[in-house]
mmCIF file of C-alpha atoms (C1' of nucleotides) in Angstrom:
data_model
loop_
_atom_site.group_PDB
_atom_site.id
_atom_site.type_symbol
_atom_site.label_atom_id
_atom_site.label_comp_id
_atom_site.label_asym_id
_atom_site.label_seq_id
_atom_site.Cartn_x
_atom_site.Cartn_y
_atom_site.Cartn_z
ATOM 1 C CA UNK A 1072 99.004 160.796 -31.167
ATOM 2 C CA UNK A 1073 102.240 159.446 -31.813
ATOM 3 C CA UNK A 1074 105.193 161.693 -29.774
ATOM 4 C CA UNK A 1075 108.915 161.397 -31.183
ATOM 5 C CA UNK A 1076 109.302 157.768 -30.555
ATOM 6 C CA UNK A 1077 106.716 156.278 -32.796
ATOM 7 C CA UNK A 1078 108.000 158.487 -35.788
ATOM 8 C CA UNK A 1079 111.412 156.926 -35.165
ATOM 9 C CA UNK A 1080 109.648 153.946 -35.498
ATOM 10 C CA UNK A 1081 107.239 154.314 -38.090
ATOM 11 C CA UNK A 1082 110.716 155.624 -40.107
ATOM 12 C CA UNK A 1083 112.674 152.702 -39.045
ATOM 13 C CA UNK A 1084 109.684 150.509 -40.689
ATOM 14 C CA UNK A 1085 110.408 152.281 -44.008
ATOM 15 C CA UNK A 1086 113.850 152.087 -44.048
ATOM 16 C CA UNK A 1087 113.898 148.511 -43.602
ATOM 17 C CA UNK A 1088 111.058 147.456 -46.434
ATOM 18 C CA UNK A 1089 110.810 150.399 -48.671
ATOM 19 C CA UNK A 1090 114.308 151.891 -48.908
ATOM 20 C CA UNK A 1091 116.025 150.621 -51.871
ATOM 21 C CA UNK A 1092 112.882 149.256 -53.737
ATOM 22 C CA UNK A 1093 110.450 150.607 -56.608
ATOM 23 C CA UNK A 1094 107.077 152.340 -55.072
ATOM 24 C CA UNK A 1095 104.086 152.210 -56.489
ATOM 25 C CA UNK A 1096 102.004 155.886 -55.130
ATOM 26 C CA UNK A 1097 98.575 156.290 -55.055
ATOM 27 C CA UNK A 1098 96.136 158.288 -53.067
ATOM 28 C CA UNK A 1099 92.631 155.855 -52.449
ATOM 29 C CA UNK A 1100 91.108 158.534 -50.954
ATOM 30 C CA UNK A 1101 92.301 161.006 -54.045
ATOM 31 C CA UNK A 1102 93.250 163.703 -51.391
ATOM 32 C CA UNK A 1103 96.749 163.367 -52.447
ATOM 33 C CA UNK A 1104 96.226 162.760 -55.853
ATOM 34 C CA UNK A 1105 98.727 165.091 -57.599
ATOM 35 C CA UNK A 1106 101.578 164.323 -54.952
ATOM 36 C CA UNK A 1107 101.218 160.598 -55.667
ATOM 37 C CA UNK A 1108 101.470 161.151 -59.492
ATOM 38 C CA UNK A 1109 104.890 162.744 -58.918
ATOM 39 C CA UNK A 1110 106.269 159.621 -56.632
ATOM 40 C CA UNK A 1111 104.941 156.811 -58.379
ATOM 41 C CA UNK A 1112 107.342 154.594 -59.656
ATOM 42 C CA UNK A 1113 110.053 155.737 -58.055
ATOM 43 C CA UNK A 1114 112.974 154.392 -55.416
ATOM 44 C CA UNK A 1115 112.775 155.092 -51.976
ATOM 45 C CA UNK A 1116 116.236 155.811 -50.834
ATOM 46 C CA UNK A 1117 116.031 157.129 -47.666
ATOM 47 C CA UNK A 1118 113.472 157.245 -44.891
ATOM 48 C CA UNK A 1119 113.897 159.686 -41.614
ATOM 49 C CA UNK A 1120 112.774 160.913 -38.815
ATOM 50 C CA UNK A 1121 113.583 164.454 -37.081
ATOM 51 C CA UNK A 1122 110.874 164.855 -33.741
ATOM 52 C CA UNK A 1123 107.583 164.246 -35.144
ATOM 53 C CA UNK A 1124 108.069 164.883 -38.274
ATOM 54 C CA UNK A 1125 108.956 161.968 -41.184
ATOM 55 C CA UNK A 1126 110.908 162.072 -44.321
ATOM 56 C CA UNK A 1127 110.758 160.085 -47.119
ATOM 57 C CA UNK A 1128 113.358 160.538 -49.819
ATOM 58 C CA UNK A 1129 112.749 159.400 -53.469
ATOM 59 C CA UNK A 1130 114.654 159.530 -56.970
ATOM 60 C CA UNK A 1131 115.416 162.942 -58.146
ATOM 61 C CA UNK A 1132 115.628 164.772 -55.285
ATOM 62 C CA UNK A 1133 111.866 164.506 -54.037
ATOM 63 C CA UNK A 1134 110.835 163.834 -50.207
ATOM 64 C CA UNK A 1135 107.362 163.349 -48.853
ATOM 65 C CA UNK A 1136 106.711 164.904 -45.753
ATOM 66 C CA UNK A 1137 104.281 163.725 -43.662
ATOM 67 C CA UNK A 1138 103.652 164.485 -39.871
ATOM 68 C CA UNK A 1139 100.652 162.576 -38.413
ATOM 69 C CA UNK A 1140 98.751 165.263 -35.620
ATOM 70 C CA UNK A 1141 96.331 164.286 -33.339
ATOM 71 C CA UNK A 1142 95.030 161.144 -34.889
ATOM 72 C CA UNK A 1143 97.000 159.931 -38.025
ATOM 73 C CA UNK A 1144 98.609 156.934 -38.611
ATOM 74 C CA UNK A 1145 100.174 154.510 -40.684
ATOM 75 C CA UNK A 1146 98.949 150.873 -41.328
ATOM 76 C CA UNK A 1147 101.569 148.409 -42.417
ATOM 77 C CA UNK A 1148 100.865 145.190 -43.953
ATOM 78 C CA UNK A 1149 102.927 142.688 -45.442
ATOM 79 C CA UNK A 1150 104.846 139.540 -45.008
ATOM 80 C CA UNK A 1151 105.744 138.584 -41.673
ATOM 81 C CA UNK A 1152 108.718 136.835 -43.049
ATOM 82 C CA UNK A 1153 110.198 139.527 -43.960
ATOM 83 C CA UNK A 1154 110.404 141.049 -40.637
ATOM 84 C CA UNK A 1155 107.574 142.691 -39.749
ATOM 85 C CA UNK A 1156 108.170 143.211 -36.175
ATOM 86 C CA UNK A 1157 108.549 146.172 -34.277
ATOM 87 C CA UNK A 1158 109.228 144.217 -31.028
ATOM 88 C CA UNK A 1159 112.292 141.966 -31.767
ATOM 89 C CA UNK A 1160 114.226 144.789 -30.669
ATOM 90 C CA UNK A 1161 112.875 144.988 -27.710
ATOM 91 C CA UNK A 1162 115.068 144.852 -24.497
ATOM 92 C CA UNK A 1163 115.068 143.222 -21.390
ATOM 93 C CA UNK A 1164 114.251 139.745 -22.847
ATOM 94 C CA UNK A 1165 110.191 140.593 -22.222
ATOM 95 C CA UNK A 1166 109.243 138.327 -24.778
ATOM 96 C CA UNK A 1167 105.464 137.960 -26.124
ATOM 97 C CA UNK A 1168 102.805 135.165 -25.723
ATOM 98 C CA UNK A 1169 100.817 133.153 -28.150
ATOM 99 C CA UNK A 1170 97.120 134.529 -27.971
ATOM 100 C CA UNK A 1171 93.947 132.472 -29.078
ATOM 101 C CA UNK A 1172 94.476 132.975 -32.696
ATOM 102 C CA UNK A 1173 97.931 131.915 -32.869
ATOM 103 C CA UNK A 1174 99.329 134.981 -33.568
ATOM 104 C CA UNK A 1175 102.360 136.341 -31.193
ATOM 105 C CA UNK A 1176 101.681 139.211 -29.439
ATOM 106 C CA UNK A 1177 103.530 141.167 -26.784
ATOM 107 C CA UNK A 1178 103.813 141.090 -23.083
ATOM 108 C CA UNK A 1179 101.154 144.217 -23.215
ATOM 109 C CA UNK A 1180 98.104 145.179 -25.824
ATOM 110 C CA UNK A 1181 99.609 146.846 -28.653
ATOM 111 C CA UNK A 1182 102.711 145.178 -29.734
ATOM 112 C CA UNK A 1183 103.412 142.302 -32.485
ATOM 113 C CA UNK A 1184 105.846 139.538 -32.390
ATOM 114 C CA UNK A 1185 106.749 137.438 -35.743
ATOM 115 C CA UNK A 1186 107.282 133.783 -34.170
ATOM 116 C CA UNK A 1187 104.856 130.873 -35.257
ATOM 117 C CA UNK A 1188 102.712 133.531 -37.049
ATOM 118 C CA UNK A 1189 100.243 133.959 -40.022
ATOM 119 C CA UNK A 1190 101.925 134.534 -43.251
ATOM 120 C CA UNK A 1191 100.255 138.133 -43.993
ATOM 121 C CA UNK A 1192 100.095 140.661 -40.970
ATOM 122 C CA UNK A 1193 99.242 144.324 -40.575
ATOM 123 C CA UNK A 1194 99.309 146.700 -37.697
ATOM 124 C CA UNK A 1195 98.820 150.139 -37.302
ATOM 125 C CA UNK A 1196 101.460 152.477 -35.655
ATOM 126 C CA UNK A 1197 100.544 155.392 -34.191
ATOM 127 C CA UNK A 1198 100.287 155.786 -30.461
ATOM 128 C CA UNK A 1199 99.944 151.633 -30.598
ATOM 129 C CA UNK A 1200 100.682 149.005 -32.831
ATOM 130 C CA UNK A 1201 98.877 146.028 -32.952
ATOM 131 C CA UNK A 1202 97.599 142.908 -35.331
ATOM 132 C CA UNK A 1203 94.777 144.101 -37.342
ATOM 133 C CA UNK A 1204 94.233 140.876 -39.750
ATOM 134 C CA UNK A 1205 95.460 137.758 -39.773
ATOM 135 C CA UNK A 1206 95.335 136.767 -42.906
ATOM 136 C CA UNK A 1207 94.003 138.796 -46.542
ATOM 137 C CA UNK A 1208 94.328 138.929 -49.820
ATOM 138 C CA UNK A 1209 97.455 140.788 -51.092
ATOM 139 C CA UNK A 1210 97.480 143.685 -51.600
ATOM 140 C CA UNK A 1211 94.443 144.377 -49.395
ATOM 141 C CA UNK A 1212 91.852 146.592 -49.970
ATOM 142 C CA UNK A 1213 92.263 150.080 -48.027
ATOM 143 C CA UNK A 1214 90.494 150.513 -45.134
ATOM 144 C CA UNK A 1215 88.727 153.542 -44.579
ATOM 145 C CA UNK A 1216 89.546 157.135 -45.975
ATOM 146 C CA UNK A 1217 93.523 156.219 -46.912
ATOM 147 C CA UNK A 1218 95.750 159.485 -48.092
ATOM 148 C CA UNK A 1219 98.783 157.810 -49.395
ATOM 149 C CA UNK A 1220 99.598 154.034 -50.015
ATOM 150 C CA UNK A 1221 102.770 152.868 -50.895
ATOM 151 C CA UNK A 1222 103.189 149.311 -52.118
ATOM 152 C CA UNK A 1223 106.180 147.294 -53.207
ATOM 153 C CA UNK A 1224 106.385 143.803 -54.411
ATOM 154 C CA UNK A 1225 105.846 142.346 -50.554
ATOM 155 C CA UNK A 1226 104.935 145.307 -48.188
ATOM 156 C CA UNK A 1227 102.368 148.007 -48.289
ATOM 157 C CA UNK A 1228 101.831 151.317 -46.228
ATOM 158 C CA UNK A 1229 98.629 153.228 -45.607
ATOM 159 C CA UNK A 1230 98.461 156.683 -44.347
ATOM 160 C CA UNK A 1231 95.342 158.162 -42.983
ATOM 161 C CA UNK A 1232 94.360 161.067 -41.030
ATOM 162 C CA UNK A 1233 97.526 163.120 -41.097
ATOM 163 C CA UNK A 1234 97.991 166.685 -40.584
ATOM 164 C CA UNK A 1235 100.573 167.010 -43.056
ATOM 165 C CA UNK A 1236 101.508 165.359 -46.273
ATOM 166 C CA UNK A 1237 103.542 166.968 -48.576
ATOM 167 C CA UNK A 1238 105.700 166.398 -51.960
ATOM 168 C CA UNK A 1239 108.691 168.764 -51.180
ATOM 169 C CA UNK A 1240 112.657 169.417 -52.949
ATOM 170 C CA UNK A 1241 115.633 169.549 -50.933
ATOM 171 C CA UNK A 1242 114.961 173.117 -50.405
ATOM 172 C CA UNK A 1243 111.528 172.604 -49.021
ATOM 173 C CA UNK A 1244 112.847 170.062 -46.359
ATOM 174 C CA UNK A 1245 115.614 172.069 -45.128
ATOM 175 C CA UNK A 1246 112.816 174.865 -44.364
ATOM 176 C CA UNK A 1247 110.956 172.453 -42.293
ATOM 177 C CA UNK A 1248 114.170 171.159 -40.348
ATOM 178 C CA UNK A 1249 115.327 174.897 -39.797
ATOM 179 C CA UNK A 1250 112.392 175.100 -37.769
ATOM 180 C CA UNK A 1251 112.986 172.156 -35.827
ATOM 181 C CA UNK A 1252 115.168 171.616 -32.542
ATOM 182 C CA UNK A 1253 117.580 168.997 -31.814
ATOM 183 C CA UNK A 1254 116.463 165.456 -31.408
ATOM 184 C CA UNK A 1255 118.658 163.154 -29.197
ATOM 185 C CA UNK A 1256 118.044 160.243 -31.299
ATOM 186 C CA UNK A 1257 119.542 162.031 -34.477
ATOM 187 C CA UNK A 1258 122.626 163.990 -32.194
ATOM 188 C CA UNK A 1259 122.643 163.524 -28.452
ATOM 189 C CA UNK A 1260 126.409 165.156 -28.518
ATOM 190 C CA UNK A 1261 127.375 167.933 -27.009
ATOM 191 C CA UNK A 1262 126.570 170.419 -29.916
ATOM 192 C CA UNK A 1263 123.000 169.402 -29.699
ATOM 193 C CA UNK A 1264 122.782 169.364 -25.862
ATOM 194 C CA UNK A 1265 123.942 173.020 -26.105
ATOM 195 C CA UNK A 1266 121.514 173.855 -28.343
ATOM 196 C CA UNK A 1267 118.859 172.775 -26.634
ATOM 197 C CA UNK A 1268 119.652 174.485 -22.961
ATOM 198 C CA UNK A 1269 120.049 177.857 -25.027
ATOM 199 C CA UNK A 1270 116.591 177.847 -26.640
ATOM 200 C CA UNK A 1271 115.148 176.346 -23.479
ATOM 201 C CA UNK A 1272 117.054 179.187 -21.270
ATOM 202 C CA UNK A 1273 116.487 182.039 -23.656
ATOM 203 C CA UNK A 1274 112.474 182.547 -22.899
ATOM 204 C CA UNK A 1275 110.766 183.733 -20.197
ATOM 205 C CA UNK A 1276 107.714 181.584 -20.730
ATOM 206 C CA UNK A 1277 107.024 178.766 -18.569
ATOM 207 C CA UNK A 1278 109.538 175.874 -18.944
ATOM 208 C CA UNK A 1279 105.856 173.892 -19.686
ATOM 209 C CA UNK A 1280 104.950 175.402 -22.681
ATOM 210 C CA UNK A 1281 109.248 175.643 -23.873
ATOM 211 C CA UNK A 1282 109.725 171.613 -23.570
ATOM 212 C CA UNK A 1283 106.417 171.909 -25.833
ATOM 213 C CA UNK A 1284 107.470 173.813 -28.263
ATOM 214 C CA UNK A 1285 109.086 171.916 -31.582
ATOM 215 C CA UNK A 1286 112.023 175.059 -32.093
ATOM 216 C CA UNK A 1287 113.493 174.058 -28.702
ATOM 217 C CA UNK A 1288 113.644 170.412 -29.231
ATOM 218 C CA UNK A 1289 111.875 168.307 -30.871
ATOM 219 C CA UNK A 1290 109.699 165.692 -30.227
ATOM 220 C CA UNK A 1291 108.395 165.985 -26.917
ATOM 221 C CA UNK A 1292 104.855 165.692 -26.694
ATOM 222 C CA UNK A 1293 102.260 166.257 -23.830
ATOM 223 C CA UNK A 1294 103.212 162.940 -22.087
ATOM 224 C CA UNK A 1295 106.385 163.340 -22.061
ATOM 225 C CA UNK A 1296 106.380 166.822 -21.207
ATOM 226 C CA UNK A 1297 104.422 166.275 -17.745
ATOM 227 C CA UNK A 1298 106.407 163.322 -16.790
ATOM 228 C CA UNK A 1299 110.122 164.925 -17.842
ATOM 229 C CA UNK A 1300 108.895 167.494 -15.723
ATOM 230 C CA UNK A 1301 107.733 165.448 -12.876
ATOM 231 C CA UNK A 1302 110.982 163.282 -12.869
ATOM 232 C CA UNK A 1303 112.929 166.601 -12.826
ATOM 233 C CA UNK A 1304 110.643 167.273 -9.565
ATOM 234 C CA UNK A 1305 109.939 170.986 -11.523
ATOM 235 C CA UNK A 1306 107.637 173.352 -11.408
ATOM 236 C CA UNK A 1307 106.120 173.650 -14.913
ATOM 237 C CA UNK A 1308 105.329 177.267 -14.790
ATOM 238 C CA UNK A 1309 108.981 178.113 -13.401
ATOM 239 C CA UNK A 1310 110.391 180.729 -16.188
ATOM 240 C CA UNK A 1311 112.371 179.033 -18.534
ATOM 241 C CA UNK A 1312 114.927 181.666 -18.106
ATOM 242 C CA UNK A 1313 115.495 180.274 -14.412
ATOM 243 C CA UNK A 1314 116.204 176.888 -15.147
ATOM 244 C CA UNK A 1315 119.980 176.403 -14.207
ATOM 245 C CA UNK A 1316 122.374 175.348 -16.467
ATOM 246 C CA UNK A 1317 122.587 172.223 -14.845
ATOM 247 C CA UNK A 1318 119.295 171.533 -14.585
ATOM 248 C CA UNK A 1319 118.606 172.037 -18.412
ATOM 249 C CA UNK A 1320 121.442 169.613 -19.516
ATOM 250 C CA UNK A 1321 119.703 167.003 -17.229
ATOM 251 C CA UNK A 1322 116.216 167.832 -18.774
ATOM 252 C CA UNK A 1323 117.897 166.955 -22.118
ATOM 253 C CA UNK A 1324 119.667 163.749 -21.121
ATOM 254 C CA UNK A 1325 116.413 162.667 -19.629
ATOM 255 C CA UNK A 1326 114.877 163.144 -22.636
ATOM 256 C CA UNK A 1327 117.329 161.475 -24.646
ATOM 257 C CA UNK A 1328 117.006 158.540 -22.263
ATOM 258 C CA UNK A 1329 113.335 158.352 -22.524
ATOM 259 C CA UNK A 1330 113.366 158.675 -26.107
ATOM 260 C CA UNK A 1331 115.559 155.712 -26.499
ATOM 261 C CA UNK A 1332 113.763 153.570 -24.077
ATOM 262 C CA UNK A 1333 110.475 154.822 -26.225
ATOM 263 C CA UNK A 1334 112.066 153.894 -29.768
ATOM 264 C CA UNK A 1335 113.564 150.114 -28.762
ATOM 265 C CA UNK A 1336 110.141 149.518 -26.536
ATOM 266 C CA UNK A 1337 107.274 151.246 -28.599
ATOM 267 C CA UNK A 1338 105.748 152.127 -24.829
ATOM 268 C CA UNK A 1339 105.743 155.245 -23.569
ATOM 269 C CA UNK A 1340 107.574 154.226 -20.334
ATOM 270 C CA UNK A 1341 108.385 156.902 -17.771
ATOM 271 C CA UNK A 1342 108.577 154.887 -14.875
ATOM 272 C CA UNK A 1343 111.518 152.829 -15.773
ATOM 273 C CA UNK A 1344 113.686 153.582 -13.098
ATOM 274 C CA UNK A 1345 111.323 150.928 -11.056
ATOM 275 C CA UNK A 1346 112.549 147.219 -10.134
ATOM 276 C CA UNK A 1347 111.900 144.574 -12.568
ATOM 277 C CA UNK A 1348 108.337 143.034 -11.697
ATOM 278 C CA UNK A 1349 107.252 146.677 -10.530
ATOM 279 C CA UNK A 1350 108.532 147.850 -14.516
ATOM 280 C CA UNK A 1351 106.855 144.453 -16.030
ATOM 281 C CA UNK A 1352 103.598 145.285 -14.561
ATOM 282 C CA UNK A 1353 103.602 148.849 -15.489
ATOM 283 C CA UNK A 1354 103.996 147.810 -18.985
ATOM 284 C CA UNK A 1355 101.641 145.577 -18.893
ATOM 285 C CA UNK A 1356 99.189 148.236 -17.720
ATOM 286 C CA UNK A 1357 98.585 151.002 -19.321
ATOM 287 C CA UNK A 1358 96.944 153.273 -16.459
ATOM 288 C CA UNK A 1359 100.430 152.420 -14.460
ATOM 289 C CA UNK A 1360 102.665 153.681 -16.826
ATOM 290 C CA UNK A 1361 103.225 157.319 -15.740
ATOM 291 C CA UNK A 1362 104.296 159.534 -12.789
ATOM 292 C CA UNK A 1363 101.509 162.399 -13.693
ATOM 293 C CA UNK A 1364 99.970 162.005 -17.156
ATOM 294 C CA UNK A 1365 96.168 161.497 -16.716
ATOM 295 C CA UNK A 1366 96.219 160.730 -12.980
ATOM 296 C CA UNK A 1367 94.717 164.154 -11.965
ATOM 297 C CA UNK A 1368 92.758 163.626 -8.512
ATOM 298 C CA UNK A 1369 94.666 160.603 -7.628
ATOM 299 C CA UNK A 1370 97.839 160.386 -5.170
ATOM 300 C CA UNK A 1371 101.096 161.416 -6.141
ATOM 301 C CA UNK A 1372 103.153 158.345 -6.643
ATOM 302 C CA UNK A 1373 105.271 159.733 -4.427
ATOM 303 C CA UNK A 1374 104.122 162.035 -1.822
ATOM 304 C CA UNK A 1375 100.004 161.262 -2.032
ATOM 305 C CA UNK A 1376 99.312 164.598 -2.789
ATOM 306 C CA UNK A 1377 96.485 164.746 -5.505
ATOM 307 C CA UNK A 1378 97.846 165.763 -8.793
ATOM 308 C CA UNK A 1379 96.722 168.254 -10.457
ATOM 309 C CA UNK A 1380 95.583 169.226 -14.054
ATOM 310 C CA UNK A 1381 95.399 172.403 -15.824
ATOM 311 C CA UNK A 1382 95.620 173.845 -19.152
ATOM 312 C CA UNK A 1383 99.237 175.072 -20.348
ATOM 313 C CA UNK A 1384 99.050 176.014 -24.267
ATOM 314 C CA UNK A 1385 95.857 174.536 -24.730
ATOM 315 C CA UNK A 1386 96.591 171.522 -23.793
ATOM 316 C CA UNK A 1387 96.272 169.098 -20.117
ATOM 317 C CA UNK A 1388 99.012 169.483 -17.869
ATOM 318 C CA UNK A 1389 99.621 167.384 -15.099
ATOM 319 C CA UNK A 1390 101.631 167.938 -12.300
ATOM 320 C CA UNK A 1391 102.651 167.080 -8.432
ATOM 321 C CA UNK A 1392 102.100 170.605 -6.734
ATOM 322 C CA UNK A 1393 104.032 169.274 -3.692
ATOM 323 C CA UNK A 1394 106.897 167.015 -5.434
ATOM 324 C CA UNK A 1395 107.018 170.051 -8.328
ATOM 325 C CA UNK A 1396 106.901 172.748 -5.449
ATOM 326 C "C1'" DC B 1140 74.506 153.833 -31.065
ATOM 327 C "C1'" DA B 1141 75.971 158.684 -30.003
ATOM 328 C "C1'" DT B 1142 79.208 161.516 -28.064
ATOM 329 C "C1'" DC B 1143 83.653 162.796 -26.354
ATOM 330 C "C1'" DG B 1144 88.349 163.520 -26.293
ATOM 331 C "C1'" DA B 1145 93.309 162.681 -27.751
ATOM 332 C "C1'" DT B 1146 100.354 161.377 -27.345
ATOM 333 C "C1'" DG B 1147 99.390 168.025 -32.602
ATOM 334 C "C1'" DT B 1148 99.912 171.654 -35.842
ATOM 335 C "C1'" DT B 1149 98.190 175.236 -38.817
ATOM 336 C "C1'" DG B 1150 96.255 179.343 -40.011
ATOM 337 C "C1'" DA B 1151 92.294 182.577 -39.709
ATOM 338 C "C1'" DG B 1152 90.935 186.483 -37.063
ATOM 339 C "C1'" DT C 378 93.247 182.756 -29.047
ATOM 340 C "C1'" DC C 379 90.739 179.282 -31.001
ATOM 341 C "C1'" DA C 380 88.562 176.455 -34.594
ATOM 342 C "C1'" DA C 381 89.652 173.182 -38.109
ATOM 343 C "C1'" DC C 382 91.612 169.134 -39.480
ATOM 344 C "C1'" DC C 383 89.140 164.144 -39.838
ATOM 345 C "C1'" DT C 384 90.310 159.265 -37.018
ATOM 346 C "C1'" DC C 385 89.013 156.058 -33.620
ATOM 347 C "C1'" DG C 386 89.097 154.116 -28.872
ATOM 348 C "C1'" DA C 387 86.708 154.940 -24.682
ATOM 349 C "C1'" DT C 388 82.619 156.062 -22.461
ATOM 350 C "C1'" DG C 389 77.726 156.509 -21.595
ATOM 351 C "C1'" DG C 390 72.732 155.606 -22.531
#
DNA sequence: CATCGATGTTGAG
DNA sequence: TCAACCTCGATGG
């Protein structure tokens, strides 16, 4: 599932082809049935993203809320010339390459690139993003069991699997953000930076399960969490309450500098403090892309000890005993 | 083809 | 604390 970065994506989709144009709501699936009612036909006019979670503001005051879990995602279709193209951003000039059908894809598996390509295109974004069609009829028939679709004149969004969808007022999403910690890519000033090493620094639970949880900051998922903490070289069960100031702020510009490098690649790149052919092939591979994450039983990158996974809050942690002494 | 597991959260007990 | 949610790629037979 999608960690902060994707939603920052997945926003930054909306904003650019729904904000400021009439949606037509509907729920295929009929899940969502009574929540699409009271959107339909209305104007997008803003589209955000705070961690994991997504808002999408309409006319009179009404957002939908949706967060996406283990497994949901959104499918985008529409017309390429309009910009569909999550990877034009991208930095370090690693441009894509033409594959057999003519379509552009990236310089790994799951990204899409808009030169030379069909007129109609569609990926998915979740943890990947990738062509699904070439070309289709417009608007295409939904795939599979779809909660929400929003179309407009020349793009269309499917949502399927998520954990939360949710017609809310202004009221409703403040609840939701008062629950939420900072997120660098909203405020990655001071104020927010303090927040964050108080919440961290005020438990006594393992600095594993505090970079986990959403009220400390939010957006950090169970990749990022094992390789934050292996670049940090910490232990994950030290007591949050022991983490120095100093080593707190530098959890949260680490963060911040993953998250960025997450949002303008759509990869989930740890490693990028390698050189430049070392970084291309990591990106290009998927199983080379972290310190930690699912590597348990094979060398430490660094020091060849095997790394090790355990549960921490129900979920896989991974972690260098040796380098995270 | 069947089964498993996942980058997550909620809410029942 | 743990099952449910409900999707799909990876893995195994």
């Amino acid at each position: 599932m999608p960690e902060g970065h994707s939603v920052h994506r997945i926003a930054r989709q909306f904003a650019r082809h729904f904000v400021g144009r009439t949606v037509a709501v509907s729920s295929p699936q009929g899940r969502f049935a009574d929540g699409a009612a009271l959107l339909d036909g209305r104007t997008m006019t803003d589209a955000k993203a705070v961690g994991k979670q997504m808002f999408l503001d309409f006319e009179d005051g009404l957002w939908l809320r949706v967060h996406l879990g283990i497994y949901g995602a959104w499918d985008f279709a529409g017309s390429l010339e309009l910009g569909f193209d999550p990877t034009t951003a991208s930095a370090g000039g690693r441009m894509g390459q033409t594959n057999q059908q003519g379509t552009v894809v990236g310089a790994h598996e799951d990204s899409l690139a808009s030169i030379g390509a069909p007129r109609r295109t569609r990926l998915r974004m979740a943890e990947q993003e990738k062509v699904v069609d070439a070309l289709e009829s417009w608007p295409p028939e939904p795939i599979g069991q779809v909660r929400v679709r929003l179309l407009t004149e020349d793009a269309v969004a499917d949502l399927r699997g998520p954990t939360a969808c949710e017609v809310l007022d202004d009221a409703g999403v403040r609840a939701v953000l008062d629950r939420l910690g900072p997120d660098p890519q909203l405020d990655d000033g001071p104020e927010a930076k303090a927040k964050f090493v108080e919440r961290l620094r005020r438990s006594g639970k393992a600095v594993g399960l505090q970079l986990m949880d959403q009220a400390v900051v939010a957006g950090i998922g169970n990749v990022y969490r094992a390789e934050i903490l292996f670049r940090a070289r910490m232990n994950p069960h030290l007591p949050a309450k022991q983490v120095t100031l100093e080593q707190a702020r530098d959890l949260w510009a680490d963060w911040a500098r993953l998250l960025e490098i997450g949002v303008t690649t759509g990869q989930m790149m740890t490693m990028d403090d390698l050189a430049d052919d070392a970084y291309r092939a990591a990106l290009a591979n998927r199983a080379d892309r972290h310190w930690v994450y699912k590597r348990e039983g094979l060398p430490c990158r660094v020091c060849r000890t095997h790394i090790v996974l355990e549960e921490m809050g129900n979920r896989k942690l991974y972690w260098c005993p040796r380098c995270q002494a």
